[in-house]
Short mmCIF file of N, CA and C in Angstrom, two decimals:
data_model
loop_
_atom_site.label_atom_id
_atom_site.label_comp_id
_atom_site.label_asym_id
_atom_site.label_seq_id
_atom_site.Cartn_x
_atom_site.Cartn_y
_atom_site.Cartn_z
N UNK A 1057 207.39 -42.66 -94.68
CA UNK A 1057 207.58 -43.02 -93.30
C UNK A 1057 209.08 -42.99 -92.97
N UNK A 1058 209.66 -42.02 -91.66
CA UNK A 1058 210.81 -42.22 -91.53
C UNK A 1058 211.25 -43.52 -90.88
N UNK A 1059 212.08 -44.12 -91.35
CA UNK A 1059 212.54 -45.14 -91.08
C UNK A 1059 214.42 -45.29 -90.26
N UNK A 1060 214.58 -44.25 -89.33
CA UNK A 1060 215.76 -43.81 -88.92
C UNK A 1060 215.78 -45.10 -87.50
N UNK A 1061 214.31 -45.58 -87.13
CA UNK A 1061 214.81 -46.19 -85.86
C UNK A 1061 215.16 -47.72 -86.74
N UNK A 1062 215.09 -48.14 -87.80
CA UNK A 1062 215.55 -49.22 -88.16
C UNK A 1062 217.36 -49.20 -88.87
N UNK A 1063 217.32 -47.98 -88.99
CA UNK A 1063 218.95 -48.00 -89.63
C UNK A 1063 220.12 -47.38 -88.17
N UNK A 1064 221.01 -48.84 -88.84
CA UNK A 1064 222.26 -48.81 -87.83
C UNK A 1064 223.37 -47.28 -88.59
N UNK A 1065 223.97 -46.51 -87.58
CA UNK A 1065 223.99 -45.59 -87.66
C UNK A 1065 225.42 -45.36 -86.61
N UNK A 1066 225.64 -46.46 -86.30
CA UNK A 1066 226.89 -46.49 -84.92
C UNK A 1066 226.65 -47.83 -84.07
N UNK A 1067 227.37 -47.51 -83.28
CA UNK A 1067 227.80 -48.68 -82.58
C UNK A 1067 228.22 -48.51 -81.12
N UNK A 1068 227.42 -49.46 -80.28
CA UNK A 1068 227.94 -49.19 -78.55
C UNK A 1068 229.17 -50.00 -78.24
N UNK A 1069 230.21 -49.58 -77.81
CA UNK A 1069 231.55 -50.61 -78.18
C UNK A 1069 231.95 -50.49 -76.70
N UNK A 1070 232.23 -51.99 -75.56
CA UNK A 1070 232.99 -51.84 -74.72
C UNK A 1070 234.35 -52.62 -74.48
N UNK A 1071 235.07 -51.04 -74.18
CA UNK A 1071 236.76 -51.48 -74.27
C UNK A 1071 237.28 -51.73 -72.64
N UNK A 1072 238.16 -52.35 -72.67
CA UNK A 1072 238.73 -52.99 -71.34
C UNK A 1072 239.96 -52.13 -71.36
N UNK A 1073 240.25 -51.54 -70.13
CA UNK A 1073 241.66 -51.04 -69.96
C UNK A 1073 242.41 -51.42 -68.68
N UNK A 1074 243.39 -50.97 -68.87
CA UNK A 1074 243.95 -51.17 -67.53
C UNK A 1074 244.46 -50.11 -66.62
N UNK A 1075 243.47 -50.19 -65.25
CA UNK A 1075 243.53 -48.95 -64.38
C UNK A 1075 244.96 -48.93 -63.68
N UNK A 1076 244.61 -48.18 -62.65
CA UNK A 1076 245.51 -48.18 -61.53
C UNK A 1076 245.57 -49.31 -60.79
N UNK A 1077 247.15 -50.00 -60.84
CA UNK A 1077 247.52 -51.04 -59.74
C UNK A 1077 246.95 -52.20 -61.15
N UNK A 1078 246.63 -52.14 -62.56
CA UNK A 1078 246.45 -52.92 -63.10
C UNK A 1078 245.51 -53.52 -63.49
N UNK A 1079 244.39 -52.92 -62.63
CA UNK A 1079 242.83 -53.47 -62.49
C UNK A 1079 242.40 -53.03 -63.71
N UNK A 1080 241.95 -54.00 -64.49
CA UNK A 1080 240.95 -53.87 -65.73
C UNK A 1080 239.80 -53.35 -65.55
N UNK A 1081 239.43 -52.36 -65.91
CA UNK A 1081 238.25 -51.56 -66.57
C UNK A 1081 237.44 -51.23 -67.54
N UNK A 1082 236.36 -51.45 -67.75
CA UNK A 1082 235.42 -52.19 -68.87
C UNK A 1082 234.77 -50.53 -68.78
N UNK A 1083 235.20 -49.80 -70.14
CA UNK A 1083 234.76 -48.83 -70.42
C UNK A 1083 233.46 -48.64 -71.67
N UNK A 1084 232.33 -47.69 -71.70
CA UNK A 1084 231.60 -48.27 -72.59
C UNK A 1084 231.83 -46.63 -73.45
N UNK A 1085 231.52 -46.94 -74.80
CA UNK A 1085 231.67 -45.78 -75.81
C UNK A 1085 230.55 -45.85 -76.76
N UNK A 1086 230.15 -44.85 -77.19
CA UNK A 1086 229.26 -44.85 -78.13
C UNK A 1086 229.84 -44.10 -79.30
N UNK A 1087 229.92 -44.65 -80.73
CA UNK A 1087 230.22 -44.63 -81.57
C UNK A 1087 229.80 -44.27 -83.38
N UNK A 1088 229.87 -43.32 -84.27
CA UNK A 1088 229.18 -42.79 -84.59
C UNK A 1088 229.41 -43.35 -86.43
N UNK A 1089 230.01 -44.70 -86.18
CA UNK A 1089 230.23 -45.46 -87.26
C UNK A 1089 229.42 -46.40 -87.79
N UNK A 1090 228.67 -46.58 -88.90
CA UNK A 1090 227.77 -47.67 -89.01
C UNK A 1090 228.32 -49.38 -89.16
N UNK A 1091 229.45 -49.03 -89.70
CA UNK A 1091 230.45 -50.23 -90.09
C UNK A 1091 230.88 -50.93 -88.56
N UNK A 1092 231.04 -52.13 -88.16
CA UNK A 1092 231.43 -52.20 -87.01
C UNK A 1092 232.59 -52.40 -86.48
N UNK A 1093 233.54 -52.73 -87.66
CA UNK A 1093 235.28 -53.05 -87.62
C UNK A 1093 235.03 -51.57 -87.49
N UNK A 1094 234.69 -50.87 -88.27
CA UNK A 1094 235.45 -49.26 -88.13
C UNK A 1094 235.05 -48.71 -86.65
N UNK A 1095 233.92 -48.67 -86.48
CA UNK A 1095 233.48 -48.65 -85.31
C UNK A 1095 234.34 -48.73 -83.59
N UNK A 1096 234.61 -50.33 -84.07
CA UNK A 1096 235.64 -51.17 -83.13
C UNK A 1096 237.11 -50.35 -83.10
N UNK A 1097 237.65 -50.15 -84.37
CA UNK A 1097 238.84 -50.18 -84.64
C UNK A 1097 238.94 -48.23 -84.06
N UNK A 1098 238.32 -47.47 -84.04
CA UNK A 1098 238.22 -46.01 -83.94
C UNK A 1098 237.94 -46.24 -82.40
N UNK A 1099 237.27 -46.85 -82.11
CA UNK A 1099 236.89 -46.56 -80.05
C UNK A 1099 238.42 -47.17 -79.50
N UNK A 1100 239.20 -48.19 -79.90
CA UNK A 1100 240.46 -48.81 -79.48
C UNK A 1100 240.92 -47.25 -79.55
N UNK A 1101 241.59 -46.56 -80.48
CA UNK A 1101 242.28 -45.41 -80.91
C UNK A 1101 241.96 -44.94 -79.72
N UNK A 1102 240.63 -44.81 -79.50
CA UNK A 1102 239.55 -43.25 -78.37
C UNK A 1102 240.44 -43.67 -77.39
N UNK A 1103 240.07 -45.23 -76.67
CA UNK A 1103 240.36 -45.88 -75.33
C UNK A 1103 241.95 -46.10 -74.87
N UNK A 1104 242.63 -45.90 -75.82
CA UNK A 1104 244.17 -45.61 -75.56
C UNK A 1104 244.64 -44.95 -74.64
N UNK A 1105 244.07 -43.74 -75.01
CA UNK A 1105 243.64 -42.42 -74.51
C UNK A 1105 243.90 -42.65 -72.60
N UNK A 1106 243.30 -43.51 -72.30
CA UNK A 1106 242.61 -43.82 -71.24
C UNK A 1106 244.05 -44.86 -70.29
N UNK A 1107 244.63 -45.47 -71.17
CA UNK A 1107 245.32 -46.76 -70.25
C UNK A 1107 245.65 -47.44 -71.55
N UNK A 1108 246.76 -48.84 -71.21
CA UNK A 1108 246.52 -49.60 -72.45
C UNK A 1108 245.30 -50.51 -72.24
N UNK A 1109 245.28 -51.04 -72.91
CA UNK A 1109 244.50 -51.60 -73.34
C UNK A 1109 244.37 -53.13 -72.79
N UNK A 1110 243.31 -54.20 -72.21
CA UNK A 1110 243.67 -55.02 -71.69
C UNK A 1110 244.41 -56.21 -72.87
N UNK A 1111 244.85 -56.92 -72.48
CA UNK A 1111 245.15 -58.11 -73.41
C UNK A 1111 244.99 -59.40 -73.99
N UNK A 1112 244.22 -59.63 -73.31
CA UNK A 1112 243.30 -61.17 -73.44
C UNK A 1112 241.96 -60.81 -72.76
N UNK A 1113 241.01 -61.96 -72.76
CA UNK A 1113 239.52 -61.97 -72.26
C UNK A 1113 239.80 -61.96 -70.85
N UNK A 1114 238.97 -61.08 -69.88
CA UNK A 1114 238.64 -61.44 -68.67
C UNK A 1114 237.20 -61.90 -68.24
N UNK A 1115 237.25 -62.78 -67.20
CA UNK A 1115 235.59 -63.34 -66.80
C UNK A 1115 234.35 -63.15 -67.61
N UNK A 1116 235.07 -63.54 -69.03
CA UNK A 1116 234.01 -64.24 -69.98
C UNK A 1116 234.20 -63.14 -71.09
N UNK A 1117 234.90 -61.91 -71.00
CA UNK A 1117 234.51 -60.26 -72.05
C UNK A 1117 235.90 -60.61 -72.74
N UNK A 1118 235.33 -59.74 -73.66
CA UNK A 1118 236.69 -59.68 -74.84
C UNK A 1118 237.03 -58.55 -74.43
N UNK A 1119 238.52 -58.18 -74.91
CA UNK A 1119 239.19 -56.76 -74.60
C UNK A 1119 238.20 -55.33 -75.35
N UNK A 1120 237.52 -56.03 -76.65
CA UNK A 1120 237.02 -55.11 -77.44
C UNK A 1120 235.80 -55.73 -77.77
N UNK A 1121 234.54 -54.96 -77.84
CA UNK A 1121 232.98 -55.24 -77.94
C UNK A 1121 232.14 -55.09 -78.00
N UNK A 1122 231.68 -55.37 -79.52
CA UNK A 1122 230.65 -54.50 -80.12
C UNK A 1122 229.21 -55.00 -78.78
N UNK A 1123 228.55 -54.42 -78.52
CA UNK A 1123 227.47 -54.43 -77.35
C UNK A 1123 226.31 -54.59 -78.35
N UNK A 1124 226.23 -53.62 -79.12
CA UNK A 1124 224.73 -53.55 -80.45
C UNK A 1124 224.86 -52.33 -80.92
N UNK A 1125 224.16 -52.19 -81.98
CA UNK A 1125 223.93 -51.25 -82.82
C UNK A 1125 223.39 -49.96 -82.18
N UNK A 1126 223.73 -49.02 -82.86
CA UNK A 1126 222.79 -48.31 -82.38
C UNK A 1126 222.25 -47.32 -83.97
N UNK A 1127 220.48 -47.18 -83.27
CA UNK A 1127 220.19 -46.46 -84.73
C UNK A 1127 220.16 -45.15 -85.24
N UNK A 1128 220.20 -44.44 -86.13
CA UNK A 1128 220.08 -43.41 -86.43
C UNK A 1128 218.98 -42.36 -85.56
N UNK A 1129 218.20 -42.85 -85.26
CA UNK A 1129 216.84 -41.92 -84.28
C UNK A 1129 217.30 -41.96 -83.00
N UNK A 1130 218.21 -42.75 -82.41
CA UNK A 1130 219.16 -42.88 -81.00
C UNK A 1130 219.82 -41.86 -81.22
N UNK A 1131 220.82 -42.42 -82.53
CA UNK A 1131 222.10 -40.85 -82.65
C UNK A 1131 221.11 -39.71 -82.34
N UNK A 1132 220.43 -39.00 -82.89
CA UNK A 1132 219.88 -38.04 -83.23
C UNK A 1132 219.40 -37.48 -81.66
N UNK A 1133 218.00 -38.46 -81.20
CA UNK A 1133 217.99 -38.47 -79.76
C UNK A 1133 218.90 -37.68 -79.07
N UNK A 1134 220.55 -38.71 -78.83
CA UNK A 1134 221.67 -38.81 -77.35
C UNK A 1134 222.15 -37.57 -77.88
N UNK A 1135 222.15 -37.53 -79.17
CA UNK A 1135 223.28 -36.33 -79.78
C UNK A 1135 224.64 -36.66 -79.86
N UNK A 1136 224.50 -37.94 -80.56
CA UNK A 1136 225.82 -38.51 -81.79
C UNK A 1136 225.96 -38.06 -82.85
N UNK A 1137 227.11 -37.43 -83.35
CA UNK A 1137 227.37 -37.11 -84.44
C UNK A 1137 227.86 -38.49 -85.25
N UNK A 1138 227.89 -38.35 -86.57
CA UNK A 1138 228.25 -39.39 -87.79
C UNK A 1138 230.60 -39.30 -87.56
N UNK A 1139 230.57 -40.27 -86.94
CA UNK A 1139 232.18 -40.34 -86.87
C UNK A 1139 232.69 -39.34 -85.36
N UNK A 1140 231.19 -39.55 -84.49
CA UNK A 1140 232.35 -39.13 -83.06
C UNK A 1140 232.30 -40.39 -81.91
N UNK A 1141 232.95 -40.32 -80.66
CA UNK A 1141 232.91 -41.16 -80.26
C UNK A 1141 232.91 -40.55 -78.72
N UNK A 1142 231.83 -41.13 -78.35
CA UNK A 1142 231.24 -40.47 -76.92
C UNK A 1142 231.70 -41.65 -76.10
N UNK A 1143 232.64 -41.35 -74.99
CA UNK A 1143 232.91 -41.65 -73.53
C UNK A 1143 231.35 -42.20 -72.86
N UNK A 1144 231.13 -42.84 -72.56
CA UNK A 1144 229.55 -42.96 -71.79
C UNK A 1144 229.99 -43.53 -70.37
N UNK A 1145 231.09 -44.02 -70.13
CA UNK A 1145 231.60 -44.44 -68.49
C UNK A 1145 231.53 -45.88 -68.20
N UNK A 1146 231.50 -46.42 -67.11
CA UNK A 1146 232.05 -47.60 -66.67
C UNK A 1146 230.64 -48.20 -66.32
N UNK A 1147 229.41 -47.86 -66.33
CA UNK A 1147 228.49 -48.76 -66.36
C UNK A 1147 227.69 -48.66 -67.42
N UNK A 1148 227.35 -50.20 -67.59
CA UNK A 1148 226.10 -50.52 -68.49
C UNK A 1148 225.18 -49.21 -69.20
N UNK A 1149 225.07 -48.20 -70.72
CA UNK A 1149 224.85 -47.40 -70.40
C UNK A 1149 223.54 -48.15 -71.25
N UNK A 1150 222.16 -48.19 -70.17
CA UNK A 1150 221.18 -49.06 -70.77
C UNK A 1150 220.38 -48.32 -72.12
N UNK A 1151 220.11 -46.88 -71.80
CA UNK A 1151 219.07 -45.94 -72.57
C UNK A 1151 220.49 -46.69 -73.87
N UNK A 1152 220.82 -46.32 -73.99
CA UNK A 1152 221.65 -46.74 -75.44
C UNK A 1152 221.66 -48.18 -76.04
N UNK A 1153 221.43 -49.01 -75.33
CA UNK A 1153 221.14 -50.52 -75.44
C UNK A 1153 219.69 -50.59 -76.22
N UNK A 1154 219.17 -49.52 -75.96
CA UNK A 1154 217.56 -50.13 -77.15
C UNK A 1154 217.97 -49.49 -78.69
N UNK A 1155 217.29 -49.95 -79.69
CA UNK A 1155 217.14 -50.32 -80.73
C UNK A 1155 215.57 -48.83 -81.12
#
């Protein structure tokens, strides 16, 4: 029995940046690390990219945040590779939120 929808396989990580005029922006990434420091620590690198980075918590979020796992039969699914890190945009990206 394949068992790919039970193994973690990556990680949905949302990073906070800072837009134009300063406004923080809660970016979401999908991540192709099973580990979740590595995970975390590789989407910061991605989201650089983007703005710095915010610096403390805003209205309740951390600057950096693991959201949930995601499993191997998802990767496969969205079309995550093992160690890439997909941009997914500024809203909630839900299809990636299931398990």
């Amino acid at each position: 029995m394949n068992q790919d929808h039970l193994i973690t396989g990556g990680w949905l990580i949302a990073v906070m940046t800072e837009g134009p005029g300063k406004k923080l922006v809660q970016r979401y990434f999908a991540v192709g690390h099973p580990d979740q420091g590595k995970a975390e620590w590789t989407c910061v690198d991605r989201a650089t990219q983007d703005g710095p980075l915010a610096s403390s918590p805003s209205d309740g979020r951390e600057p950096v945040q693991a959201v949930n796992p995601i499993s191997l039969f998802a990767m496969k699914t969205y079309g995550l590779a093992a160690g890439e890190v997909k941009l997914l945009g500024e809203k909630p990206p839900r299809r990636w939120m299931t398990r």
